[in-house]
mmCIF file of C-alpha atoms in Angstrom:
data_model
loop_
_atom_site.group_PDB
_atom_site.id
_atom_site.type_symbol
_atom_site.label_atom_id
_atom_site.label_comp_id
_atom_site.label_asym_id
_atom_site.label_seq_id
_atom_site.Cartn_x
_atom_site.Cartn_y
_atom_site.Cartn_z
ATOM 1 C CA UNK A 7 1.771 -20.886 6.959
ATOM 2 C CA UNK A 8 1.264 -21.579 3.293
ATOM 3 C CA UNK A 9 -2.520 -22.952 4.306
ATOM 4 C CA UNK A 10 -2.819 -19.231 5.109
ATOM 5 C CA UNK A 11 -2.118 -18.055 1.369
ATOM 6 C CA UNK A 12 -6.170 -17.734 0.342
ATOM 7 C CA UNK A 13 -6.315 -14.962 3.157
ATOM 8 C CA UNK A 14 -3.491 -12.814 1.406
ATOM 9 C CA UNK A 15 -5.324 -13.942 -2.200
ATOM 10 C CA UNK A 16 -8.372 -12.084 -1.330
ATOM 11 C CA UNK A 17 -11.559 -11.391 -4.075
ATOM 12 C CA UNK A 18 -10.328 -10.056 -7.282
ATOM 13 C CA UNK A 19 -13.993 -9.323 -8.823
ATOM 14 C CA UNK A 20 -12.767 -6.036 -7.901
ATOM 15 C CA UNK A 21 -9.809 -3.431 -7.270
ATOM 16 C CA UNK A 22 -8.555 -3.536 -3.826
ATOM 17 C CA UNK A 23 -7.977 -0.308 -1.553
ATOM 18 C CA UNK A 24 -4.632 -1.590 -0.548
ATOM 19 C CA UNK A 25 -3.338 -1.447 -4.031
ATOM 20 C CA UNK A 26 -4.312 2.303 -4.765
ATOM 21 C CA UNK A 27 -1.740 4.387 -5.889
ATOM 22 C CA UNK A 28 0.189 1.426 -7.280
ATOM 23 C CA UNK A 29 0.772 0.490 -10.874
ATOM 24 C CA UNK A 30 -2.638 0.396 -13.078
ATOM 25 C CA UNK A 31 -1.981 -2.195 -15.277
ATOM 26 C CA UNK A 32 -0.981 -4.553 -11.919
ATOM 27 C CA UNK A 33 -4.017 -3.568 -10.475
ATOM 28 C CA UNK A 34 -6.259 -4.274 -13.928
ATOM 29 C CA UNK A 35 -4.188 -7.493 -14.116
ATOM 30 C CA UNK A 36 -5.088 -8.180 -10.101
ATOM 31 C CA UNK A 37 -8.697 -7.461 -11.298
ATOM 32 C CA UNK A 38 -8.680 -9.598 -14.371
ATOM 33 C CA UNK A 39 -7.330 -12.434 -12.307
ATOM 34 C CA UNK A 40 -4.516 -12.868 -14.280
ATOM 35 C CA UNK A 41 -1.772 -15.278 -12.685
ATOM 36 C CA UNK A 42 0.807 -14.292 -11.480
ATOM 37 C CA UNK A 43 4.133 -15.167 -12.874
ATOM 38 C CA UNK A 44 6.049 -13.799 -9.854
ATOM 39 C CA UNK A 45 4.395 -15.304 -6.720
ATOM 40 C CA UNK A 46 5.114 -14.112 -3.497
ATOM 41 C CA UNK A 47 7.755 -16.783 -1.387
ATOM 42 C CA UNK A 48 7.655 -17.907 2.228
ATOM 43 C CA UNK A 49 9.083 -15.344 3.795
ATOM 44 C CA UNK A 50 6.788 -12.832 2.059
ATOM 45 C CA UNK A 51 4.136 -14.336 3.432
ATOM 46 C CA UNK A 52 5.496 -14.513 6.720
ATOM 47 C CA UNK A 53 6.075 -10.802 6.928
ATOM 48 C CA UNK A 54 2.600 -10.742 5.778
ATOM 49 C CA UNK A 55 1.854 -12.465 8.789
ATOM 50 C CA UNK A 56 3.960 -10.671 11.148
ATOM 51 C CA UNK A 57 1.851 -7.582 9.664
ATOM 52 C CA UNK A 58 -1.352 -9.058 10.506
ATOM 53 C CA UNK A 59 -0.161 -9.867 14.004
ATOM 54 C CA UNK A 60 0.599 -6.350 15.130
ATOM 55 C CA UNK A 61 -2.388 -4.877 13.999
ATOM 56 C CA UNK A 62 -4.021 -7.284 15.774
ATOM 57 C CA UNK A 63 -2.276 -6.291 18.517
ATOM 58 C CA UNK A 64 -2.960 -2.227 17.976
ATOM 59 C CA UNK A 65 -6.225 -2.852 17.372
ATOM 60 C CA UNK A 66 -6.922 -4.973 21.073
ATOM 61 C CA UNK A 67 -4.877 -1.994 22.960
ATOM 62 C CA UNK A 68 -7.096 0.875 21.350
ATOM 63 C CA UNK A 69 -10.075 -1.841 22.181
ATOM 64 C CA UNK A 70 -8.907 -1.896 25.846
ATOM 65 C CA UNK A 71 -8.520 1.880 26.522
ATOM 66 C CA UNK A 72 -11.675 2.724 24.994
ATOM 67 C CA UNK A 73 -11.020 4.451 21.907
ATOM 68 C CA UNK A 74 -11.950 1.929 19.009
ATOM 69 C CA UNK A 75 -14.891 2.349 17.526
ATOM 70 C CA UNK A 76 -14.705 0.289 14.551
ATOM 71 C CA UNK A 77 -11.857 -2.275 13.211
ATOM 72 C CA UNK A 78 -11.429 -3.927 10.071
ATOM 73 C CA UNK A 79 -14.544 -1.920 8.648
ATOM 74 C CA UNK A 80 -15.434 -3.264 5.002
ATOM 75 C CA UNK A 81 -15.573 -0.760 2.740
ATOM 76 C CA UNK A 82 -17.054 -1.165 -1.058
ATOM 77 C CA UNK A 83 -18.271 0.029 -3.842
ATOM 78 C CA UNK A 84 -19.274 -0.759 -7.761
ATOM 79 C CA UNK A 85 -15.579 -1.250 -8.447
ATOM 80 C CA UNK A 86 -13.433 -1.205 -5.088
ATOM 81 C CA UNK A 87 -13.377 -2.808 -1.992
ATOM 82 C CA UNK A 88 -11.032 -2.795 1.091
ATOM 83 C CA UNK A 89 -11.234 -2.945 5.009
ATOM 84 C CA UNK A 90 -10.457 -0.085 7.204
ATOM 85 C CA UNK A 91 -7.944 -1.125 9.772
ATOM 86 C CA UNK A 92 -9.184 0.965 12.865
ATOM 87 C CA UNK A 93 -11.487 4.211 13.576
ATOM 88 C CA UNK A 94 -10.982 5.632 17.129
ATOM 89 C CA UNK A 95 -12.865 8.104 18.987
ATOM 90 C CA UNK A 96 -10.665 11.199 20.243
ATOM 91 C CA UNK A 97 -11.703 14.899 21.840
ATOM 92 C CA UNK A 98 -11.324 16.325 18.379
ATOM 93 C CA UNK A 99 -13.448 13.356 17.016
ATOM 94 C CA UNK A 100 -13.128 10.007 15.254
ATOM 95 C CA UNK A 101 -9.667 9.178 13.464
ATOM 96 C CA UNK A 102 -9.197 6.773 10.774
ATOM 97 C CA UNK A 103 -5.905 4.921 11.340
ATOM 98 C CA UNK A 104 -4.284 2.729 8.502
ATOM 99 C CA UNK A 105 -1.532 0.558 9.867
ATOM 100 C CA UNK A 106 1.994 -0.206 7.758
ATOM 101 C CA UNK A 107 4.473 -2.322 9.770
ATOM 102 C CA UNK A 108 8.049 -2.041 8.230
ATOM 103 C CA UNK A 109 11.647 -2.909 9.653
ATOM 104 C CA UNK A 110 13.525 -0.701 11.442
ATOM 105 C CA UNK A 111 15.865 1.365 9.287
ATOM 106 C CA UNK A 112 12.640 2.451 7.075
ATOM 107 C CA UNK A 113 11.100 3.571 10.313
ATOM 108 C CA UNK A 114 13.245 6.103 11.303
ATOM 109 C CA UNK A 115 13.527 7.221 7.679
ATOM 110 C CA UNK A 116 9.918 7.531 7.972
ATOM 111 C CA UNK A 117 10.540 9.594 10.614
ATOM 112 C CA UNK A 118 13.160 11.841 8.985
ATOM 113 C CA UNK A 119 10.843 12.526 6.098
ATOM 114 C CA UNK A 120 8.396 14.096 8.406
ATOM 115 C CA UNK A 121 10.911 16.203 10.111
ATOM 116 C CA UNK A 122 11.977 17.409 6.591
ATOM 117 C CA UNK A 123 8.011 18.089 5.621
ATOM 118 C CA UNK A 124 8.301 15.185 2.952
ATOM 119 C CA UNK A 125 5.559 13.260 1.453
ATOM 120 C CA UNK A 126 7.238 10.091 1.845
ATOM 121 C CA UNK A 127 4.966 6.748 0.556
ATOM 122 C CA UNK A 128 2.370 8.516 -1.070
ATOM 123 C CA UNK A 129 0.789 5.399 -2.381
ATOM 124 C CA UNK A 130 -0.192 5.250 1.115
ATOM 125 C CA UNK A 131 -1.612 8.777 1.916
ATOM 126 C CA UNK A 132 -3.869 7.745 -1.533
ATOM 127 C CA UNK A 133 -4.501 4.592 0.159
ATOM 128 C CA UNK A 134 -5.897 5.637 3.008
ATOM 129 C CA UNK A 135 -7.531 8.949 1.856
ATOM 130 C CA UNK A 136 -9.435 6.761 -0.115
ATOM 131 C CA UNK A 137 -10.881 4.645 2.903
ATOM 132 C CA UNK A 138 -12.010 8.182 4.131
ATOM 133 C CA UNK A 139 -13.909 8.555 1.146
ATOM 134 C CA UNK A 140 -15.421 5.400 0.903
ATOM 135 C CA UNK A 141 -16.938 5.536 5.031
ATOM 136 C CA UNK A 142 -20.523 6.197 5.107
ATOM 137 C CA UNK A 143 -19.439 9.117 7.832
ATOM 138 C CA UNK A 144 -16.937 11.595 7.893
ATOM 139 C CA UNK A 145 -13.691 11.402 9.715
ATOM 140 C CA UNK A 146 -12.063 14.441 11.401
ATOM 141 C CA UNK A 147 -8.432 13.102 10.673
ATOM 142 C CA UNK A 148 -7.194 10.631 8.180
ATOM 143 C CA UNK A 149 -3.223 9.036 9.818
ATOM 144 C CA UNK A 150 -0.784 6.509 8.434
ATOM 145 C CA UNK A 151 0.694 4.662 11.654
ATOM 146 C CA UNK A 152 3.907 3.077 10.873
ATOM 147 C CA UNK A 153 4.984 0.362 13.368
ATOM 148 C CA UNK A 154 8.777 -1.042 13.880
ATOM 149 C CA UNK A 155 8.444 -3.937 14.157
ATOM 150 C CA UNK A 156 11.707 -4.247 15.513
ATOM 151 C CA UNK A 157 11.405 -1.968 18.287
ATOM 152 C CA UNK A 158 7.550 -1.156 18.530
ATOM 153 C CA UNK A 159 7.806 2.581 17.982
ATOM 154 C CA UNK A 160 5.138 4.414 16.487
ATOM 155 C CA UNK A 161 5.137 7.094 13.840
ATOM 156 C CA UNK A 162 2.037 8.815 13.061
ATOM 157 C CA UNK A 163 1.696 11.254 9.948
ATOM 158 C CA UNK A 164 -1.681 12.812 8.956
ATOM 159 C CA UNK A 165 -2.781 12.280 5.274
ATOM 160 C CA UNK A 166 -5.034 15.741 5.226
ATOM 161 C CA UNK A 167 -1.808 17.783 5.524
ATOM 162 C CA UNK A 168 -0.949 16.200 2.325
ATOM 163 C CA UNK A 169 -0.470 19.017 -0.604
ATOM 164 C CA UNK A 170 -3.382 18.113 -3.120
ATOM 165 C CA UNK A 171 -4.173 14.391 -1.747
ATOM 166 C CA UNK A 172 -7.699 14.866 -2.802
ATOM 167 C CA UNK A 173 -7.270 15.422 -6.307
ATOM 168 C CA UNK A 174 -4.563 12.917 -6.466
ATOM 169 C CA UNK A 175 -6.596 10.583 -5.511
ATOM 170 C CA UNK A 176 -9.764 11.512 -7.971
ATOM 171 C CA UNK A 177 -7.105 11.064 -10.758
ATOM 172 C CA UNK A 178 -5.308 7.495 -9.598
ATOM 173 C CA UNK A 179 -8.822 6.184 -9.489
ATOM 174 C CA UNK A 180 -10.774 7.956 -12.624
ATOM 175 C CA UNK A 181 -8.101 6.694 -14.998
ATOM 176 C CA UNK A 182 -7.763 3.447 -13.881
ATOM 177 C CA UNK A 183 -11.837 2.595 -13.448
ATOM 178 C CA UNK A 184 -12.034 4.561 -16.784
ATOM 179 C CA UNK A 185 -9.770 1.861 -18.750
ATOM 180 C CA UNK A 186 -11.711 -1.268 -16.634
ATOM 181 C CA UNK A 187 -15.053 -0.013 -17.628
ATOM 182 C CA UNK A 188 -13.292 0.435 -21.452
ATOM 183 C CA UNK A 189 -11.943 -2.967 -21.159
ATOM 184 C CA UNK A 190 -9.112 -1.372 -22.049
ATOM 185 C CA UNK A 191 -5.173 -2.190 -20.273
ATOM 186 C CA UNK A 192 -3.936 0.938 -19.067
ATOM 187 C CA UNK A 193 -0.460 2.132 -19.437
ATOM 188 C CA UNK A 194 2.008 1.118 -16.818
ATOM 189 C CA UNK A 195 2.669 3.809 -14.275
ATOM 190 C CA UNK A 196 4.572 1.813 -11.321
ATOM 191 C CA UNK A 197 6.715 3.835 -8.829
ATOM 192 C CA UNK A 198 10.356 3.576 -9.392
ATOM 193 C CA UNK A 199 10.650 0.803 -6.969
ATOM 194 C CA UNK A 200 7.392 -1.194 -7.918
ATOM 195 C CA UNK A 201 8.572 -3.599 -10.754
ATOM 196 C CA UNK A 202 11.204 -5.393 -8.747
ATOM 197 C CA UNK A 203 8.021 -6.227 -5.747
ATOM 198 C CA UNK A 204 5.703 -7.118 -8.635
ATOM 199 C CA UNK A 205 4.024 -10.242 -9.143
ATOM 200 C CA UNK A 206 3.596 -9.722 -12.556
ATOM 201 C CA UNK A 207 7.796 -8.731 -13.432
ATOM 202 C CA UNK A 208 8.467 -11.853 -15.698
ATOM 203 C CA UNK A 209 5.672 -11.578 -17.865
ATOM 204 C CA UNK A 210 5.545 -7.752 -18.141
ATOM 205 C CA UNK A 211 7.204 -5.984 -21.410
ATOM 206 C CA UNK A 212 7.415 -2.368 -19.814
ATOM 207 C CA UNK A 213 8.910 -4.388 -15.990
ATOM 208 C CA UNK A 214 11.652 -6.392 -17.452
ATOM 209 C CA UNK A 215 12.917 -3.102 -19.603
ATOM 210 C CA UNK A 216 12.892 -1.183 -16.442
ATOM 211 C CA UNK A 217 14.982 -4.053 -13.983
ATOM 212 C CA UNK A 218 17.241 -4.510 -17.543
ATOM 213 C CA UNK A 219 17.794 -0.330 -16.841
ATOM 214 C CA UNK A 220 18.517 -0.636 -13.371
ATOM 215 C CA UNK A 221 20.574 -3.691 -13.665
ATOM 216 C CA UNK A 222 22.665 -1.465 -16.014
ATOM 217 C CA UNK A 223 23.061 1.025 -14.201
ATOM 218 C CA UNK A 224 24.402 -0.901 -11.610
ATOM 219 C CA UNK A 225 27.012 -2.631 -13.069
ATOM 220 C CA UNK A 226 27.802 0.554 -14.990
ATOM 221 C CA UNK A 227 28.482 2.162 -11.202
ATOM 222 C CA UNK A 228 30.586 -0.978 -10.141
ATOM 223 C CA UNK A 229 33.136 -0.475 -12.898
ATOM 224 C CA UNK A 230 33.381 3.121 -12.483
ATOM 225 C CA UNK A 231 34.464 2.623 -8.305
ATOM 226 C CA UNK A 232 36.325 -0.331 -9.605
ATOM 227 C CA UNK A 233 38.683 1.928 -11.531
ATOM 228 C CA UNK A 234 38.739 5.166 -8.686
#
């Protein structure tokens, strides 16, 4: 599996779709082709795998019934580039589809957050919204598929029903292309859960304060239910 680790290292020269929404200065890092200090481990690369597998697999059943017109569609520009994972052909016309496998118990909470009208990953919605943008045609519907891999069940959300996804996008990228043409780092902006993933945590100022804060927090809650 580790021979396999150039086709998860893909060309920095520019920022990738599949990091949109993220943290800037990751992604300017990414760009820079800074090392990491963090790198992924085995098994991170073998749920990468597992990833790749079933959207192999998605892609060869939409193939068979009919419905795939495109998979794995390059899309790039001056500073981005990233491949579209499938674009079928329905009655109400074509449908971009970005795939996210995830275990089980995030899956159905997936599914919860749609029944409660929640945005849920919106890192995601930008993700894919900016695929749409990128196509040299339009779409009629822009959906996040999220696969168990556990159990195979599908969850399907659509990213246009998304409160203000358009200009949410605009912004992610216009600051961040703004600082890269500036040669300029931006200012951190991960999601709450972000620094503990990244592959830049050891050798990031603003990361280690923010895993120092949690880690506080944590023990700070332990010794409060140790004395209930």
């Amino acid at each position: 599996l580790s021979e396999n680790r150039q086709e998860y290292s893909r060309d920095t020269s520019k920022f990738r779709v599949s990091d949109a929404g993220r943290c800037h200065l990751m992604r300017y890092w990414k760009r820079q082709g800074k090392p990491a200090s963090d790198e992924p481990d085995e098994r991170t690369y073998r749920v990468f795998e597992v990833g790749h597998v079933f959207h192999m697999s998605l892609q060869d059943i939409l193939q068979e019934k009919g419905v795939l017109v495109g998979k794995e569609i390059k899309v790039e520009d001056l500073h981005r580039i990233g491949h579209v994972d499938a674009i079928i052909q329905s009655e109400e016309g074509l449908i971009l589809y970005d795939f996210k496998t995830v275990h089980s118990r995030k899956f159905h909470h997936k599914r919860r957050e749609r029944m409660e009208g929640s945005n849920g990953d919106i890192h995601y919605a930008i993700q894919a919204y900016t695929y749409s943008e990128m196509l040299p045609f339009g779409c009629h519907d822009v959906r996040i598929a999220y696969i168990s891999k556990d159990d195979l069940c599908i969850e399907e959300t659509s990213v246009l029903e998304m409160a203000n996804i358009s200009d949410l996008v605009t912004e992610d990228w216009h600051k961040l292309i703004d600082t890269w043409e500036r040669q300029v780092e931006p200012e951190p902006n991960p999601m709450p859960w972000e620094c503990g993933y990244c592959s830049y945590k050891s050798g990031c100022n603003y990361g280690q304060k923010v895993l120092t804060e949690a880690e506080e927090v944590k023990k700070n809650k332990k010794k409060k239910e140790a004395k209930q």
